[in-house]
Amino acid sequence: MSGRTIISNAIGLKECAIVGMGIALLLHWLIEREIEAGKLIKILPNYEVTATVFDTSAWLVYPCCTYLPLRVKVFIDFFKQHFRLVK
């Protein structure tokens, strides 16, 4: 996927979806109030995604800071490139 906005924060994704910037895959407990209020709708209600199936996802967690050590940047680039090729 590509687009003009890349966000990895669920609350940020929720807010973008609410203002009409596009669709988002979010946890039900995070958006249930917005669904009930009609601010968001389910577009694929017959499909379920679970966080317990990890065959299509990977996460890199590191502190957000102005300075990111070179070894961390290199690892992130390697990780992204390697897993982009794996199907």
Short mmCIF file of N, CA and C in Angstrom, two decimals:
data_model
loop_
_atom_site.label_atom_id
_atom_site.label_comp_id
_atom_site.label_asym_id
_atom_site.label_seq_id
_atom_site.Cartn_x
_atom_site.Cartn_y
_atom_site.Cartn_z
N MET A 1 0.84 -1.18 0.00
CA MET A 1 0.00 0.00 0.00
C MET A 1 0.88 1.23 0.00
N SER A 2 0.38 2.27 -0.58
CA SER A 2 1.09 3.53 -0.54
C SER A 2 0.06 4.64 -0.38
N GLY A 3 0.52 5.75 0.09
CA GLY A 3 -0.37 6.88 0.28
C GLY A 3 0.42 8.09 0.71
N ARG A 4 -0.30 9.16 0.93
CA ARG A 4 0.36 10.40 1.33
C ARG A 4 0.60 10.46 2.83
N THR A 5 -0.06 9.62 3.60
CA THR A 5 0.07 9.64 5.05
C THR A 5 0.41 8.25 5.55
N ILE A 6 1.42 8.16 6.39
CA ILE A 6 1.79 6.89 7.02
C ILE A 6 1.74 7.12 8.52
N ILE A 7 0.90 6.35 9.20
CA ILE A 7 0.73 6.50 10.64
C ILE A 7 0.77 5.11 11.27
N SER A 8 1.51 4.97 12.34
CA SER A 8 1.57 3.68 13.02
C SER A 8 0.95 3.74 14.41
N ASN A 9 0.26 4.82 14.72
CA ASN A 9 -0.37 5.01 16.01
C ASN A 9 -1.87 4.81 15.86
N ALA A 10 -2.44 3.89 16.63
CA ALA A 10 -3.85 3.55 16.48
C ALA A 10 -4.78 4.74 16.71
N ILE A 11 -4.45 5.58 17.68
CA ILE A 11 -5.31 6.75 17.94
C ILE A 11 -5.24 7.72 16.78
N GLY A 12 -4.05 7.90 16.22
CA GLY A 12 -3.91 8.74 15.04
C GLY A 12 -4.67 8.19 13.85
N LEU A 13 -4.60 6.87 13.66
CA LEU A 13 -5.36 6.23 12.57
C LEU A 13 -6.86 6.44 12.77
N LYS A 14 -7.31 6.28 14.00
CA LYS A 14 -8.73 6.47 14.29
C LYS A 14 -9.17 7.88 13.94
N GLU A 15 -8.39 8.87 14.35
CA GLU A 15 -8.74 10.26 14.08
C GLU A 15 -8.75 10.55 12.58
N CYS A 16 -7.79 9.99 11.86
CA CYS A 16 -7.77 10.17 10.40
C CYS A 16 -9.00 9.56 9.75
N ALA A 17 -9.41 8.39 10.21
CA ALA A 17 -10.60 7.74 9.65
C ALA A 17 -11.85 8.57 9.95
N ILE A 18 -11.93 9.12 11.15
CA ILE A 18 -13.10 9.92 11.54
C ILE A 18 -13.25 11.14 10.64
N VAL A 19 -12.13 11.79 10.28
CA VAL A 19 -12.22 12.99 9.44
C VAL A 19 -12.25 12.67 7.95
N GLY A 20 -12.32 11.38 7.61
CA GLY A 20 -12.51 11.00 6.22
C GLY A 20 -11.26 10.85 5.39
N MET A 21 -10.12 10.62 6.03
CA MET A 21 -8.87 10.47 5.27
C MET A 21 -8.71 9.08 4.66
N GLY A 22 -9.55 8.14 5.03
CA GLY A 22 -9.44 6.80 4.47
C GLY A 22 -9.90 5.75 5.46
N ILE A 23 -9.66 4.50 5.11
CA ILE A 23 -10.08 3.40 5.97
C ILE A 23 -8.93 3.00 6.90
N ALA A 24 -9.29 2.31 7.98
CA ALA A 24 -8.29 1.88 8.95
C ALA A 24 -8.71 0.55 9.55
N LEU A 25 -7.74 -0.26 9.88
CA LEU A 25 -7.96 -1.52 10.59
C LEU A 25 -7.62 -1.25 12.05
N LEU A 26 -8.65 -1.23 12.90
CA LEU A 26 -8.47 -0.85 14.29
C LEU A 26 -9.14 -1.83 15.23
N LEU A 27 -8.67 -1.85 16.46
CA LEU A 27 -9.25 -2.71 17.49
C LEU A 27 -10.67 -2.26 17.81
N HIS A 28 -11.56 -3.22 17.96
CA HIS A 28 -12.96 -2.90 18.21
C HIS A 28 -13.14 -2.06 19.47
N TRP A 29 -12.43 -2.41 20.56
CA TRP A 29 -12.60 -1.66 21.80
C TRP A 29 -12.17 -0.21 21.67
N LEU A 30 -11.30 0.08 20.70
CA LEU A 30 -10.83 1.45 20.51
C LEU A 30 -11.85 2.31 19.77
N ILE A 31 -12.68 1.68 18.95
CA ILE A 31 -13.59 2.46 18.10
C ILE A 31 -15.07 2.18 18.36
N GLU A 32 -15.40 1.38 19.36
CA GLU A 32 -16.80 1.02 19.55
C GLU A 32 -17.69 2.24 19.81
N ARG A 33 -17.21 3.22 20.54
CA ARG A 33 -18.00 4.45 20.77
C ARG A 33 -18.26 5.20 19.48
N GLU A 34 -17.22 5.28 18.64
CA GLU A 34 -17.36 5.99 17.37
C GLU A 34 -18.32 5.25 16.43
N ILE A 35 -18.31 3.93 16.47
CA ILE A 35 -19.25 3.15 15.66
C ILE A 35 -20.68 3.38 16.15
N GLU A 36 -20.87 3.32 17.47
CA GLU A 36 -22.20 3.55 18.04
C GLU A 36 -22.70 4.96 17.74
N ALA A 37 -21.80 5.95 17.71
CA ALA A 37 -22.17 7.33 17.44
C ALA A 37 -22.33 7.62 15.94
N GLY A 38 -21.99 6.65 15.10
CA GLY A 38 -22.11 6.84 13.66
C GLY A 38 -20.95 7.61 13.05
N LYS A 39 -19.88 7.82 13.81
CA LYS A 39 -18.71 8.52 13.28
C LYS A 39 -17.88 7.60 12.39
N LEU A 40 -17.93 6.29 12.66
CA LEU A 40 -17.24 5.29 11.86
C LEU A 40 -18.21 4.17 11.54
N ILE A 41 -17.96 3.49 10.44
CA ILE A 41 -18.77 2.33 10.06
C ILE A 41 -17.85 1.15 9.77
N LYS A 42 -18.39 -0.04 9.94
CA LYS A 42 -17.66 -1.25 9.56
C LYS A 42 -17.87 -1.46 8.07
N ILE A 43 -16.78 -1.59 7.33
CA ILE A 43 -16.94 -1.78 5.88
C ILE A 43 -16.85 -3.24 5.47
N LEU A 44 -16.32 -4.09 6.32
CA LEU A 44 -16.26 -5.53 6.06
C LEU A 44 -16.74 -6.27 7.30
N PRO A 45 -18.02 -6.16 7.63
CA PRO A 45 -18.52 -6.74 8.88
C PRO A 45 -18.47 -8.26 8.95
N ASN A 46 -18.35 -8.93 7.84
CA ASN A 46 -18.33 -10.39 7.83
C ASN A 46 -16.92 -10.97 7.98
N TYR A 47 -15.94 -10.11 8.14
CA TYR A 47 -14.56 -10.56 8.29
C TYR A 47 -14.04 -10.21 9.67
N GLU A 48 -13.23 -11.10 10.22
CA GLU A 48 -12.65 -10.88 11.54
C GLU A 48 -11.14 -11.00 11.46
N VAL A 49 -10.46 -10.10 12.11
CA VAL A 49 -9.01 -10.12 12.18
C VAL A 49 -8.65 -10.30 13.65
N THR A 50 -7.65 -11.11 13.90
CA THR A 50 -7.24 -11.35 15.27
C THR A 50 -5.77 -11.03 15.48
N ALA A 51 -5.46 -10.52 16.64
CA ALA A 51 -4.06 -10.21 16.96
C ALA A 51 -3.27 -11.44 17.37
N THR A 52 -3.93 -12.59 17.39
CA THR A 52 -3.23 -13.81 17.78
C THR A 52 -2.69 -14.58 16.59
N VAL A 53 -2.94 -14.09 15.38
CA VAL A 53 -2.40 -14.71 14.17
C VAL A 53 -1.31 -13.77 13.65
N PHE A 54 -0.07 -14.22 13.71
CA PHE A 54 1.04 -13.34 13.38
C PHE A 54 1.71 -13.68 12.05
N ASP A 55 1.05 -14.43 11.19
CA ASP A 55 1.71 -14.83 9.95
C ASP A 55 1.81 -13.71 8.91
N THR A 56 1.11 -12.61 9.12
CA THR A 56 1.18 -11.51 8.15
C THR A 56 1.61 -10.19 8.77
N SER A 57 2.07 -10.21 10.00
CA SER A 57 2.43 -8.95 10.66
C SER A 57 3.76 -9.07 11.40
N ALA A 58 4.40 -7.93 11.51
CA ALA A 58 5.62 -7.84 12.31
C ALA A 58 5.70 -6.43 12.86
N TRP A 59 6.24 -6.31 14.06
CA TRP A 59 6.37 -5.01 14.69
C TRP A 59 7.80 -4.78 15.12
N LEU A 60 8.27 -3.58 14.92
CA LEU A 60 9.54 -3.13 15.47
C LEU A 60 9.20 -2.04 16.47
N VAL A 61 9.60 -2.22 17.70
CA VAL A 61 9.30 -1.24 18.73
C VAL A 61 10.61 -0.65 19.21
N TYR A 62 10.70 0.66 19.13
CA TYR A 62 11.89 1.35 19.58
C TYR A 62 11.47 2.74 20.06
N PRO A 63 12.26 3.36 20.94
CA PRO A 63 11.86 4.66 21.47
C PRO A 63 11.89 5.74 20.40
N CYS A 64 10.94 6.60 20.46
CA CYS A 64 10.89 7.74 19.55
C CYS A 64 11.82 8.82 20.09
N CYS A 65 12.76 9.20 19.29
CA CYS A 65 13.68 10.24 19.73
C CYS A 65 14.26 10.94 18.51
N THR A 66 14.86 12.09 18.74
CA THR A 66 15.47 12.84 17.64
C THR A 66 16.65 12.09 17.06
N TYR A 67 17.46 11.54 17.93
CA TYR A 67 18.64 10.79 17.48
C TYR A 67 18.36 9.30 17.55
N LEU A 68 18.44 8.65 16.42
CA LEU A 68 18.29 7.21 16.35
C LEU A 68 19.64 6.63 15.95
N PRO A 69 20.24 5.77 16.77
CA PRO A 69 21.57 5.24 16.43
C PRO A 69 21.59 4.59 15.04
N LEU A 70 22.69 4.71 14.36
CA LEU A 70 22.85 4.17 13.02
C LEU A 70 22.54 2.68 12.98
N ARG A 71 22.99 1.92 13.99
CA ARG A 71 22.75 0.48 13.98
C ARG A 71 21.27 0.16 14.03
N VAL A 72 20.47 1.00 14.69
CA VAL A 72 19.02 0.80 14.72
C VAL A 72 18.43 1.10 13.35
N LYS A 73 18.84 2.19 12.72
CA LYS A 73 18.37 2.54 11.38
C LYS A 73 18.71 1.43 10.38
N VAL A 74 19.94 0.91 10.45
CA VAL A 74 20.37 -0.15 9.54
C VAL A 74 19.53 -1.40 9.75
N PHE A 75 19.28 -1.76 11.00
CA PHE A 75 18.46 -2.93 11.28
C PHE A 75 17.03 -2.74 10.77
N ILE A 76 16.45 -1.59 10.99
CA ILE A 76 15.09 -1.31 10.50
C ILE A 76 15.03 -1.46 8.99
N ASP A 77 16.00 -0.87 8.29
CA ASP A 77 16.04 -0.98 6.82
C ASP A 77 16.18 -2.43 6.37
N PHE A 78 17.07 -3.17 7.04
CA PHE A 78 17.25 -4.59 6.71
C PHE A 78 15.95 -5.36 6.94
N PHE A 79 15.35 -5.15 8.08
CA PHE A 79 14.12 -5.85 8.45
C PHE A 79 13.01 -5.58 7.44
N LYS A 80 12.82 -4.31 7.11
CA LYS A 80 11.77 -3.94 6.15
C LYS A 80 12.03 -4.55 4.78
N GLN A 81 13.28 -4.50 4.33
CA GLN A 81 13.61 -5.06 3.02
C GLN A 81 13.44 -6.57 3.00
N HIS A 82 13.92 -7.25 4.03
CA HIS A 82 13.84 -8.70 4.09
C HIS A 82 12.39 -9.18 4.11
N PHE A 83 11.56 -8.59 4.93
CA PHE A 83 10.19 -9.06 5.06
C PHE A 83 9.28 -8.55 3.97
N ARG A 84 9.71 -7.57 3.21
CA ARG A 84 8.96 -7.14 2.05
C ARG A 84 8.99 -8.23 0.98
N LEU A 85 10.09 -8.99 0.96
CA LEU A 85 10.28 -10.02 -0.06
C LEU A 85 9.64 -11.36 0.33
N VAL A 86 9.40 -11.57 1.60
CA VAL A 86 8.84 -12.83 2.08
C VAL A 86 7.33 -12.84 1.82
N LYS A 87 6.85 -13.94 1.26
CA LYS A 87 5.40 -14.04 0.99
C LYS A 87 4.84 -15.24 1.68
#
